[in-house]
Coordinates of C-alpha atoms in Angstrom, one line a residue:
M573 CA 223.5 66.6 202.4
R574 CA 219.8 65.7 203.0
H575 CA 219.0 64.4 207.0
P576 CA 216.2 61.9 207.8
E577 CA 214.0 64.0 209.1
S578 CA 213.2 66.5 206.6
Q579 CA 212.6 66.4 203.3
P580 CA 214.7 69.1 201.1
F581 CA 213.9 72.8 202.8
G582 CA 212.8 74.0 199.1
A583 CA 209.9 71.4 198.6
H584 CA 208.7 71.6 202.4
L585 CA 208.2 75.3 201.8
A586 CA 206.5 74.6 199.0
R587 CA 204.1 73.0 201.3
A588 CA 203.9 74.5 204.5
R589 CA 202.8 78.1 204.0
H590 CA 202.0 78.1 206.8
R591 CA 202.6 77.9 210.8
Y592 CA 202.0 75.1 213.2
S593 CA 200.6 77.0 216.7
S594 CA 198.3 76.7 219.9
P595 CA 196.1 73.4 219.4
G596 CA 193.8 72.9 216.7
R597 CA 194.9 76.1 215.3
R598 CA 197.3 76.4 211.9
R599 CA 197.6 80.6 211.1
P600 CA 199.2 81.3 207.8
L601 CA 202.6 82.2 208.2
A602 CA 202.1 86.1 206.2
A603 CA 200.9 86.8 203.4
S604 CA 203.2 86.9 201.0
P605 CA 206.3 83.7 201.4
F606 CA 208.7 86.8 200.8
S607 CA 207.6 88.7 204.1
P608 CA 209.9 89.6 206.3
E609 CA 208.5 87.3 209.1
A610 CA 208.8 83.4 206.7
V611 CA 212.2 85.0 205.5
I612 CA 213.2 85.6 208.8
R613 CA 211.9 82.1 210.1
H614 CA 213.5 80.3 206.8
A615 CA 216.7 81.6 207.0
T616 CA 217.0 80.0 210.6
L617 CA 216.3 76.7 209.8
V618 CA 218.4 76.4 206.7
G619 CA 221.1 78.0 209.4
G620 CA 220.7 75.5 211.5
H621 CA 220.3 71.8 208.7
L622 CA 223.6 74.0 208.1
A623 CA 225.0 73.7 211.6
L624 CA 223.3 69.9 211.6
E625 CA 225.1 69.0 208.2
G626 CA 228.1 70.3 208.8
G627 CA 228.4 68.7 212.5
E628 CA 228.1 71.6 214.9
W629 CA 225.5 69.8 216.9
S630 CA 225.6 72.2 219.5
E631 CA 226.0 75.2 217.3
A632 CA 222.5 73.5 216.0
A633 CA 221.2 73.2 218.8
V634 CA 221.1 76.6 219.6
I635 CA 220.2 77.7 216.7
F636 CA 216.5 75.8 216.7
T637 CA 217.1 76.6 220.5
A638 CA 216.9 80.9 219.5
L639 CA 213.6 79.8 217.2
L640 CA 211.4 78.5 219.5
V641 CA 212.1 80.9 221.9
E642 CA 209.7 83.5 219.7
R643 CA 207.8 80.8 217.8
P644 CA 207.1 78.0 220.0
T645 CA 205.1 75.6 218.3
D646 CA 206.8 76.0 214.8
A647 CA 207.0 71.9 214.1
L648 CA 210.0 72.7 211.9
A649 CA 211.9 73.8 214.4
L650 CA 211.2 71.7 217.0
E651 CA 212.5 68.7 214.3
G652 CA 215.3 70.5 214.3
R653 CA 215.7 70.8 218.0
A654 CA 215.5 66.9 218.4
L655 CA 217.8 65.6 215.7
A656 CA 220.6 68.1 217.6
A657 CA 219.4 66.8 220.7
W658 CA 219.5 63.3 219.5
W659 CA 223.1 63.7 218.5
L660 CA 224.6 65.3 221.0
D661 CA 222.4 62.7 223.7
D662 CA 219.7 64.5 225.3
A663 CA 217.4 62.6 225.8
P664 CA 214.4 64.9 227.0
T665 CA 214.8 67.2 224.8
V666 CA 214.7 64.5 222.4
F667 CA 211.5 62.9 223.7
R668 CA 209.8 66.5 224.5
A669 CA 210.7 68.1 220.6
R670 CA 209.3 65.3 218.7
E671 CA 206.6 64.3 220.5
D672 CA 205.5 67.6 220.0
A673 CA 206.6 68.3 216.4
F674 CA 204.0 64.6 216.1
R675 CA 201.0 66.7 217.5
L676 CA 201.7 69.7 215.8
Y677 CA 201.8 68.3 212.7
R678 CA 198.4 66.0 213.5
Q679 CA 196.4 69.0 214.3
A680 CA 197.6 70.7 211.0
G681 CA 196.5 67.6 209.0
D682 CA 200.5 66.6 207.5
E683 CA 200.4 63.1 207.6
R684 CA 203.8 62.5 205.8
A685 CA 205.2 65.1 208.4
A686 CA 204.2 63.1 211.5
G687 CA 204.7 60.3 210.2
R688 CA 208.7 60.6 209.9
V689 CA 208.2 61.9 213.1
A690 CA 206.6 58.5 214.7
V691 CA 208.9 56.9 213.1
W692 CA 211.9 58.6 214.7
L693 CA 210.0 58.3 218.5
A694 CA 210.2 54.3 217.5
W695 CA 213.4 54.2 217.2
D696 CA 213.9 56.6 219.8
Y697 CA 212.3 54.5 222.6
D698 CA 213.8 51.4 222.0
A699 CA 217.6 52.9 221.8
F700 CA 217.0 55.4 224.8
R701 CA 214.8 53.6 227.2
G702 CA 214.5 49.6 225.4
D703 CA 211.0 50.3 225.6
Y704 CA 210.1 48.0 222.3
A705 CA 206.9 47.7 223.2
V706 CA 205.8 51.5 222.9
A707 CA 208.1 51.2 220.1
S708 CA 206.1 49.2 217.7
G709 CA 203.0 51.7 219.1
W710 CA 205.4 54.3 217.7
L711 CA 205.6 52.4 214.2
Q712 CA 202.3 50.9 213.7
R713 CA 201.4 55.0 214.4
A714 CA 203.8 55.6 211.5
R715 CA 202.3 52.8 209.0
E716 CA 198.9 53.4 209.5
L717 CA 199.8 57.7 208.6
L718 CA 202.2 56.6 206.5
A719 CA 199.7 54.3 203.7
A720 CA 198.7 56.5 201.5
H721 CA 202.4 57.5 200.7
R722 CA 204.6 54.3 199.8
E723 CA 206.3 56.0 197.0
S724 CA 207.4 59.4 200.0
R725 CA 210.8 59.8 201.5
E726 CA 209.0 59.4 204.6
F727 CA 207.4 56.1 203.7
A728 CA 210.8 54.9 202.8
W729 CA 212.2 55.9 205.8
L730 CA 209.2 54.0 207.6
S731 CA 210.0 51.0 205.8
V732 CA 213.9 51.1 206.9
R733 CA 213.2 51.1 210.9
S734 CA 211.0 48.4 209.5
A735 CA 213.1 46.1 208.0
S736 CA 215.8 47.3 211.2
F737 CA 213.2 46.3 213.9
A738 CA 212.4 42.4 212.4
L739 CA 215.8 41.3 211.3
L740 CA 217.6 42.7 214.9
D741 CA 214.6 42.9 217.1
N742 CA 212.2 40.4 215.5
G743 CA 214.9 37.7 214.9
H744 CA 212.4 37.6 211.5
P745 CA 215.0 38.1 207.8
E746 CA 211.9 37.0 205.6
E747 CA 209.5 40.7 206.9
A748 CA 212.9 42.5 207.2
L749 CA 213.6 41.3 203.4
Q750 CA 209.6 42.2 202.8
Y751 CA 210.4 46.0 204.1
A752 CA 213.6 46.9 203.2
A753 CA 212.2 45.7 199.0
D754 CA 209.3 48.1 200.1
A755 CA 212.2 50.7 200.8
I756 CA 214.0 50.2 197.7
T757 CA 210.6 50.7 195.9
A758 CA 209.8 53.5 197.5
S759 CA 213.7 55.2 197.3
R760 CA 213.6 54.9 193.8
H761 CA 210.7 56.5 193.3
C762 CA 211.6 59.3 195.2
G763 CA 215.0 59.6 194.2
S764 CA 216.7 58.7 197.3
V765 CA 219.8 57.2 196.3
D766 CA 220.9 56.8 200.7
Y767 CA 217.2 54.9 201.3
E768 CA 217.7 52.8 198.5
M769 CA 221.1 52.4 200.1
V770 CA 219.7 51.6 203.5
G771 CA 216.8 49.3 202.5
R772 CA 220.1 47.5 200.0
A773 CA 222.1 46.6 203.0
L774 CA 219.3 45.6 205.2
R775 CA 218.2 43.1 202.3
G776 CA 221.6 41.2 202.1
F777 CA 222.1 41.4 206.1
A778 CA 218.7 38.9 205.9
L779 CA 219.6 37.1 202.9
A780 CA 223.1 36.0 205.0
T781 CA 220.9 36.0 208.4
S782 CA 218.6 33.4 205.7
G783 CA 221.9 31.5 204.7
Q784 CA 221.7 33.4 201.8
I785 CA 225.8 34.3 201.9
P786 CA 226.8 35.0 199.1
Q787 CA 223.7 37.0 197.4
G788 CA 223.9 38.6 200.6
M789 CA 226.9 40.1 200.7
Q790 CA 226.9 40.8 196.9
E791 CA 224.1 43.1 198.6
L792 CA 226.2 44.1 200.5
D793 CA 229.6 45.0 198.5
A794 CA 226.9 47.4 196.2
V795 CA 226.4 49.4 199.5
N796 CA 229.8 49.3 200.2
T797 CA 230.9 50.5 196.8
A798 CA 228.0 53.4 197.2
V799 CA 229.6 54.2 200.6
I800 CA 233.2 55.1 198.8
A801 CA 232.7 56.8 195.8
G802 CA 230.0 58.9 197.8
E803 CA 227.0 58.1 196.4
M804 CA 226.1 58.7 200.2
Q805 CA 225.3 62.2 201.9
D806 CA 223.0 61.0 204.9
H807 CA 225.4 60.5 208.3
V808 CA 222.6 58.6 209.4
A809 CA 222.0 56.8 206.6
I810 CA 226.2 56.5 206.2
G811 CA 226.5 55.3 209.1
L812 CA 223.4 52.5 209.3
A813 CA 224.8 50.7 206.0
C814 CA 227.8 50.2 207.1
C815 CA 227.3 49.1 210.4
Y816 CA 224.5 46.9 208.7
L817 CA 227.4 45.0 206.9
I818 CA 229.4 44.6 209.9
S819 CA 226.0 42.8 212.0
A820 CA 225.9 40.6 209.0
C821 CA 229.2 39.8 208.6
D822 CA 229.7 39.5 212.6
R823 CA 226.4 36.6 212.2
V824 CA 228.2 34.7 209.7
R825 CA 231.8 35.0 211.3
E826 CA 233.7 37.2 208.4
Y827 CA 235.6 39.2 210.4
D828 CA 238.6 40.2 208.3
R829 CA 236.0 42.0 206.1
A830 CA 233.8 43.1 209.5
A831 CA 237.4 45.1 211.0
Q832 CA 238.5 46.4 207.7
W833 CA 234.8 48.6 207.7
C834 CA 235.1 48.9 211.6
V835 CA 238.5 51.0 210.2
R836 CA 236.3 53.1 208.0
L837 CA 233.2 53.5 210.6
R838 CA 235.1 54.5 213.1
E839 CA 236.7 57.0 211.7
F840 CA 233.7 57.9 209.9
C841 CA 232.0 57.9 213.5
E842 CA 235.0 60.6 214.8
R843 CA 234.6 62.8 212.1
W844 CA 231.4 63.9 212.2
H845 CA 231.0 63.1 216.4
F846 CA 228.8 59.9 216.2
R847 CA 229.4 59.0 220.0
V848 CA 226.1 56.0 219.7
L849 CA 227.5 54.3 216.5
F850 CA 231.1 54.7 217.6
A851 CA 229.7 52.5 220.8
V852 CA 228.2 50.3 218.7
C853 CA 231.1 49.6 216.2
R854 CA 233.2 49.6 219.1
T855 CA 231.6 46.6 220.3
Q856 CA 231.3 45.4 216.6
Y857 CA 235.6 46.1 216.0
A858 CA 235.9 43.7 219.7
A859 CA 234.0 40.7 218.2
A860 CA 236.1 41.4 215.5
C861 CA 239.1 41.2 218.3
I862 CA 237.9 38.6 220.0
W863 CA 237.6 36.2 217.0
Q864 CA 241.8 37.9 216.4
G865 CA 243.3 36.8 219.9
A866 CA 243.5 40.2 221.0
W867 CA 242.0 40.0 224.0
A868 CA 243.1 43.0 225.9
E869 CA 242.3 45.7 223.1
A870 CA 239.0 43.7 222.9
E871 CA 238.2 43.8 226.6
A872 CA 238.9 48.1 226.3
E873 CA 236.4 48.3 223.6
L874 CA 234.2 46.5 224.9
V875 CA 234.4 48.5 228.8
S876 CA 234.8 51.7 227.1
A877 CA 231.8 50.4 224.6
S878 CA 229.5 49.4 227.4
D879 CA 230.2 52.9 229.9
E880 CA 229.4 55.2 226.8
L881 CA 226.0 53.5 226.1
Q882 CA 224.4 52.8 230.0
A883 CA 225.6 56.7 229.3
S884 CA 223.9 57.7 226.2
R885 CA 221.7 54.8 225.3
P886 CA 220.4 51.9 228.2
G887 CA 218.2 51.0 225.6
M888 CA 220.8 49.5 223.1
I889 CA 224.2 47.9 225.9
A890 CA 222.4 44.5 226.0
E891 CA 225.2 43.5 223.2
A892 CA 228.0 45.2 224.5
L893 CA 228.1 43.5 228.1
T894 CA 226.7 39.6 225.8
R895 CA 229.9 40.6 223.9
L896 CA 232.2 41.6 227.0
G897 CA 230.6 38.2 229.4
E898 CA 231.6 35.8 226.4
L899 CA 235.4 37.1 226.7
R900 CA 235.4 36.5 230.0
R901 CA 234.0 33.5 229.7
R902 CA 237.1 33.0 226.9
Q903 CA 239.2 34.1 229.9
G904 CA 238.0 32.1 232.3
R905 CA 236.6 34.3 234.2
L906 CA 232.7 31.8 234.9
D907 CA 231.6 34.4 237.1
E908 CA 232.1 37.5 235.8
A909 CA 230.6 36.3 232.3
Q910 CA 227.4 34.9 234.1
A911 CA 226.9 38.2 235.4
L912 CA 227.0 40.1 232.7
F913 CA 225.0 37.3 230.7
D914 CA 222.4 37.6 233.2
R915 CA 222.8 41.5 233.1
S916 CA 222.1 41.4 229.1
G917 CA 218.5 40.5 229.9
G918 CA 216.4 39.0 226.8
H919 CA 219.3 39.6 224.1
P920 CA 219.5 36.3 222.3
L921 CA 223.3 35.3 222.6
A922 CA 223.3 36.2 226.3
L923 CA 221.2 33.4 226.2
V924 CA 223.2 31.3 224.0
G925 CA 226.1 32.8 226.4
R926 CA 224.7 31.1 229.7
A927 CA 224.6 28.3 227.8
T928 CA 228.0 27.6 227.1
V929 CA 228.9 28.6 230.2
A930 CA 226.9 25.9 231.5
L931 CA 228.8 23.6 228.7
D932 CA 232.6 24.7 230.7
R933 CA 230.7 24.4 234.0
G934 CA 229.9 20.4 233.0
D935 CA 226.5 21.0 233.2
H936 CA 225.0 19.5 230.4
A937 CA 221.6 19.1 230.7
G938 CA 221.7 22.4 232.0
A939 CA 223.7 23.6 228.8
A940 CA 221.0 21.6 226.3
Q941 CA 218.0 22.9 227.8
L942 CA 219.9 26.9 227.1
A943 CA 220.6 26.1 223.5
E944 CA 217.6 24.2 222.8
R945 CA 215.5 27.1 224.1
Y946 CA 217.1 29.1 221.8
L947 CA 216.2 27.5 219.0
R948 CA 212.9 27.4 219.4
A949 CA 212.5 30.8 219.4
L950 CA 214.1 31.4 216.5
M951 CA 212.0 31.9 213.1
P952 CA 212.9 28.9 210.7
H953 CA 214.3 31.4 208.1
N954 CA 217.2 32.5 211.3
R955 CA 219.3 29.9 209.6
T956 CA 223.3 31.8 210.5
E957 CA 221.9 32.7 214.3
R958 CA 220.9 28.8 214.8
V959 CA 225.0 28.2 214.3
A960 CA 226.0 29.1 218.0
A961 CA 223.8 27.4 219.8
L962 CA 223.8 24.2 217.7
E963 CA 227.8 23.9 218.5
V964 CA 226.7 23.4 222.0
L965 CA 223.9 20.8 221.6
V966 CA 226.4 18.8 219.8
R967 CA 228.9 18.8 222.6
A968 CA 226.6 18.9 225.2
H969 CA 224.8 15.6 224.1
I970 CA 227.5 13.9 223.6
A971 CA 228.7 14.7 227.2
L972 CA 225.0 13.1 228.0
H973 CA 226.3 10.5 226.4
Q974 CA 223.5 11.0 223.8
L975 CA 225.0 10.4 220.2
D976 CA 222.1 10.3 218.1
D977 CA 220.5 14.0 219.8
A978 CA 224.3 15.3 218.5
R979 CA 224.3 13.7 215.5
A980 CA 220.9 15.4 215.0
A981 CA 222.1 18.3 215.6
L982 CA 225.4 18.3 213.7
H983 CA 223.2 17.2 210.8
D984 CA 221.3 20.6 211.2
L985 CA 224.7 22.4 211.3
H986 CA 225.6 21.2 208.9
S987 CA 222.7 22.1 206.8
V988 CA 222.8 25.9 207.8
V989 CA 226.7 25.7 206.5
R990 CA 226.2 24.2 203.2
A991 CA 224.3 26.5 202.0
A992 CA 226.0 29.4 204.3
D993 CA 230.2 27.7 202.6
T994 CA 232.3 30.4 204.9
P995 CA 235.5 29.1 205.6
A996 CA 234.7 29.7 209.5
L997 CA 231.3 27.8 209.5
R998 CA 233.1 25.2 208.1
A999 CA 235.8 25.0 211.2
A1000 CA 233.1 24.9 213.3
A1001 CA 231.2 22.6 211.8
S1002 CA 233.8 20.5 211.5
L1003 CA 234.7 20.7 214.3
C1004 CA 231.4 19.2 216.0
A1005 CA 232.6 16.2 213.4
G1006 CA 235.2 15.7 215.0
A1007 CA 233.7 15.1 218.0
V1008 CA 231.2 13.1 217.2
S1009 CA 233.4 11.0 215.3
I1010 CA 235.4 10.5 218.6
V1011 CA 232.4 9.2 220.5
S1012 CA 231.3 7.2 217.7
D1013 CA 234.7 5.4 218.2
D1014 CA 235.5 6.4 214.7
A1015 CA 239.0 8.2 215.8
D1016 CA 240.3 8.2 212.0
A1017 CA 237.9 10.2 210.7
A1018 CA 238.1 12.7 214.0
R1019 CA 241.7 13.1 213.4
R1020 CA 240.2 13.7 210.1
H1021 CA 237.4 16.3 210.7
Y1022 CA 239.7 18.1 212.9
E1023 CA 242.5 18.8 210.7
D1024 CA 240.2 20.1 208.6
A1025 CA 238.8 22.6 211.7
V1026 CA 243.0 23.6 212.6
D1027 CA 243.2 24.5 208.7
L1028 CA 240.2 26.8 208.6
F1029 CA 240.5 28.4 211.7
T1030 CA 244.2 28.9 210.6
R1031 CA 243.1 30.4 207.3
C1032 CA 240.5 32.6 209.4
G1033 CA 243.0 34.1 212.2
A1034 CA 240.9 32.7 215.0
K1035 CA 243.8 31.8 217.7
F1036 CA 241.5 30.3 220.3
E1037 CA 239.0 28.3 217.8
R1038 CA 242.1 26.9 216.6
A1039 CA 244.0 26.0 219.2
R1040 CA 240.4 24.5 221.2
A1041 CA 240.9 21.9 217.3
G1042 CA 244.3 22.1 218.6
I1043 CA 243.5 20.3 221.0
E1044 CA 241.8 17.6 220.0
L1045 CA 243.3 17.1 217.2
A1046 CA 246.0 16.0 219.4
T1047 CA 243.3 13.6 221.9
A1048 CA 242.9 11.7 218.2
L1049 CA 246.0 11.2 217.3
S1050 CA 246.4 10.3 220.3
L1051 CA 243.9 7.3 220.2
L1052 CA 245.8 6.4 217.2
G1053 CA 248.7 6.2 218.5
R1054 CA 250.9 8.9 217.5
A1055 CA 251.5 10.7 220.8
D1056 CA 254.2 13.0 219.4
Q1057 CA 252.6 14.0 216.6
A1058 CA 250.0 14.3 219.8
L1059 CA 252.1 16.2 221.8
S1060 CA 253.3 18.6 218.9
E1061 CA 249.8 19.6 218.1
L1062 CA 249.7 20.9 222.2
D1063 CA 252.7 22.7 221.5
T1064 CA 251.1 25.0 219.0
A1065 CA 247.9 25.0 221.1
V1066 CA 249.3 26.3 224.1
A1067 CA 251.8 28.9 222.4
L1068 CA 248.8 30.8 220.7
L1069 CA 246.7 30.3 224.7
Q1070 CA 249.4 31.1 226.3
P1071 CA 250.0 35.3 225.1
I1072 CA 246.3 35.8 226.2
D1073 CA 245.5 33.8 228.6
A1074 CA 242.3 31.0 228.3
T1075 CA 243.2 29.3 231.6
L1076 CA 240.3 27.2 230.7
E1077 CA 241.5 25.6 227.7
L1078 CA 245.7 25.9 229.0
S1079 CA 244.1 23.6 231.9
R1080 CA 242.7 21.2 228.7
A1081 CA 246.0 21.3 227.3
S1082 CA 248.4 20.6 230.0
A1083 CA 246.2 17.7 231.5
L1084 CA 245.9 16.5 227.9
R1085 CA 250.0 16.5 228.0
T1086 CA 250.5 15.3 231.6
T1087 CA 247.9 12.7 230.0
L1088 CA 250.1 11.6 227.1
Q1089 CA 252.9 11.3 228.2
A1090 CA 252.9 9.1 231.0
S1091 CA 250.3 7.4 228.8
L1092 CA 253.0 7.5 225.6
A1093 CA 255.7 6.0 229.2
F1094 CA 253.1 3.2 230.4
S1095 CA 252.4 2.0 226.4
E1096 CA 256.4 1.4 225.8
A1097 CA 256.7 -0.6 229.1
P1098 CA 257.5 -4.7 228.8
T1099 CA 254.5 -5.4 229.0
T1100 CA 250.8 -7.0 227.4
S1101 CA 247.6 -5.0 227.2
A1102 CA 245.7 -7.7 229.2
V1103 CA 248.1 -7.3 232.1
R1104 CA 248.4 -3.5 232.0
M1105 CA 244.5 -3.4 231.6
Q1106 CA 244.3 -5.8 234.6
S1107 CA 247.2 -3.5 236.5
A1108 CA 245.7 -0.8 235.6
D1109 CA 241.9 -1.8 237.3
S1110 CA 243.4 -3.1 240.2
R1111 CA 244.5 0.3 241.2
L1112 CA 242.3 2.4 241.2
T1113 CA 241.3 3.3 244.2
A1114 CA 237.2 3.7 245.6
R1115 CA 237.2 8.0 245.0
E1116 CA 238.9 7.2 241.0
R1117 CA 235.6 4.7 240.3
D1118 CA 233.3 7.6 241.7
V1119 CA 234.9 9.8 239.9
L1120 CA 234.6 7.7 236.9
R1121 CA 231.1 6.4 237.5
L1122 CA 229.5 10.7 237.9
I1123 CA 231.9 11.6 234.1
A1124 CA 229.9 8.5 232.1
E1125 CA 226.3 10.0 233.7
G1126 CA 227.6 13.2 232.2
L1127 CA 228.7 15.1 234.8
G1128 CA 231.9 17.5 234.4
N1129 CA 234.1 18.4 237.8
A1130 CA 232.0 20.7 239.3
G1131 CA 229.5 18.4 239.6
I1132 CA 231.1 16.2 240.5
A1133 CA 232.3 18.1 243.3
V1134 CA 228.9 18.6 244.2
R1135 CA 228.0 15.0 244.4
L1136 CA 231.0 14.2 246.3
G1137 CA 231.0 16.7 247.9
I1138 CA 234.8 17.6 247.5
S1139 CA 236.9 20.4 245.8
E1140 CA 237.3 20.6 241.6
H1141 CA 240.4 21.1 242.3
T1142 CA 240.6 17.5 244.1
V1143 CA 238.5 15.7 241.5
H1144 CA 240.7 17.3 238.3
R1145 CA 243.3 15.4 240.9
H1146 CA 241.3 12.3 240.5
V1147 CA 240.7 12.0 236.7
A1148 CA 244.2 13.2 236.4
N1149 CA 245.6 9.9 238.8
M1150 CA 242.8 7.7 236.7
L1151 CA 243.2 8.7 233.3
V1152 CA 246.9 7.9 234.3
K1153 CA 246.3 4.4 235.3
L1154 CA 244.2 3.4 232.5
G1155 CA 246.5 4.4 230.2
V1156 CA 244.0 6.7 228.4
P1157 CA 243.9 11.1 227.4
S1158 CA 240.5 11.7 227.1
R1159 CA 237.5 11.3 229.5
S1160 CA 235.6 10.1 227.0
A1161 CA 238.5 7.3 225.9
A1162 CA 238.6 6.7 229.8
V1163 CA 234.4 5.9 229.8
A1164 CA 235.2 3.2 227.2
T1165 CA 238.3 1.4 228.5
A1166 CA 236.5 1.5 232.1
T1167 CA 232.5 -0.2 229.7
R1168 CA 235.1 -2.7 228.0
L1169 CA 236.6 -4.0 230.9
G1170 CA 233.3 -4.1 233.6
L1171 CA 233.9 -0.9 235.9
L1172 CA 230.9 0.5 235.3

């Protein structure tokens, strides 16, 4: 196997009949390439790289260290020592050895070798230290050094890492597509199947991100075939290709496929002791577990991955913290979720997470502002990453009674989903469309949208989302006078939510059940509708009227509690009593009824 840091040894030895020594000097290895000195050096380098190829990282480190004792300025030995240290998560040695190798290659005038090492240093500064500015500087230096070597293996490696930075750090799929094309072209010129497939994986990922999901997944399927067929040999290249596939699946919410590839990647990581990629894989696998309702497994994976990344690659920990924050949010542990999102720093998904927490807490204006801030930062062609923020924005605008804005956000969401056309994204759009229909006084349209969402989420195996859609469907059915069917939907939702202890959604379901049962009994009472409304009006207390007015302003229970100086539990009790007295199933229906009665 040929590793990403070097060309095959034959090519190196043909070009490098010298060794790198003190600054500014280059000494011949010997008068003959077959001198004892050259033979011993060559054999030692081969032994070190054979150890790397076999996954014997510690043995490789010992071999290269021994060679460096005799030849402290041997750049190839420094590269080998750095790669062994990289696999062993020994950051100080990685930086020291690679920076020394870079200087020696520059002194020798070897642009390709110096460019190769510069690319690795860019990745190191990003992953080990989270220092994106320094990483960008090293990447730019590599571009300058390799500008005249566009058909080389080193240029393919540069293009691969540039595409990854463009897509994952900058959220720029169009730029990533260009770099991926450069990687593929260079790889084909130099005969590197490994880099060609990584380039194609990045192209597929970028296409999926830009909303061209069928084309992107088709490209990724071709790469998967190459992996399975054994066409790829490089450990790092295989790991990266699989990682990009799983990330693309996560981005378009194809979690069944993601889970399958996580299993394959986990086996690969365990076999080759690829600890860092294993931690990243666990983070991605946890996302699939969250989607499928396996929350205990997701928590175990995320806690372990966070600990591993904190110890080995602190620059890569943000995504694991963000995923754990999302799990805590779904569990109803909002303070913990907020703290995890805050720890995630500038990770884009953390901003969406904070917006969703704000929504759960009833801070609808804050949620809308955070979602809009996230969307403003996205590149125009970055389509699929818009979905989560648009979902938040639709719900926030509805709660704020900004129906035109909610419809505009829904229109944007539909434009992404039409191009993507995956079941999970269609389900998300249907759920939002149902919410808009409810506040537009079209309960039957809402019913149809919610039924579609329920069916699609069921098809995707998304238990939490399916339960949420079921609760909303129950609301629509109750407004249509189909309380028995609504209660049946609630039973199904509760059965899905109880095993995972989703406390917030269980509370919503419980409150709606209480209201539905009271409403059902109220509607069966032998009085006219007008009499019932007048009776309900007269029975509302002053405090319940205060709560109702604040609901109409768009406040959630937490916001109402602050405004009125009472506890959230007391607010919840007032809301439940008010709904029963008005004979309505939901807060939005209460506002509509109160408006008709002239209470607002």
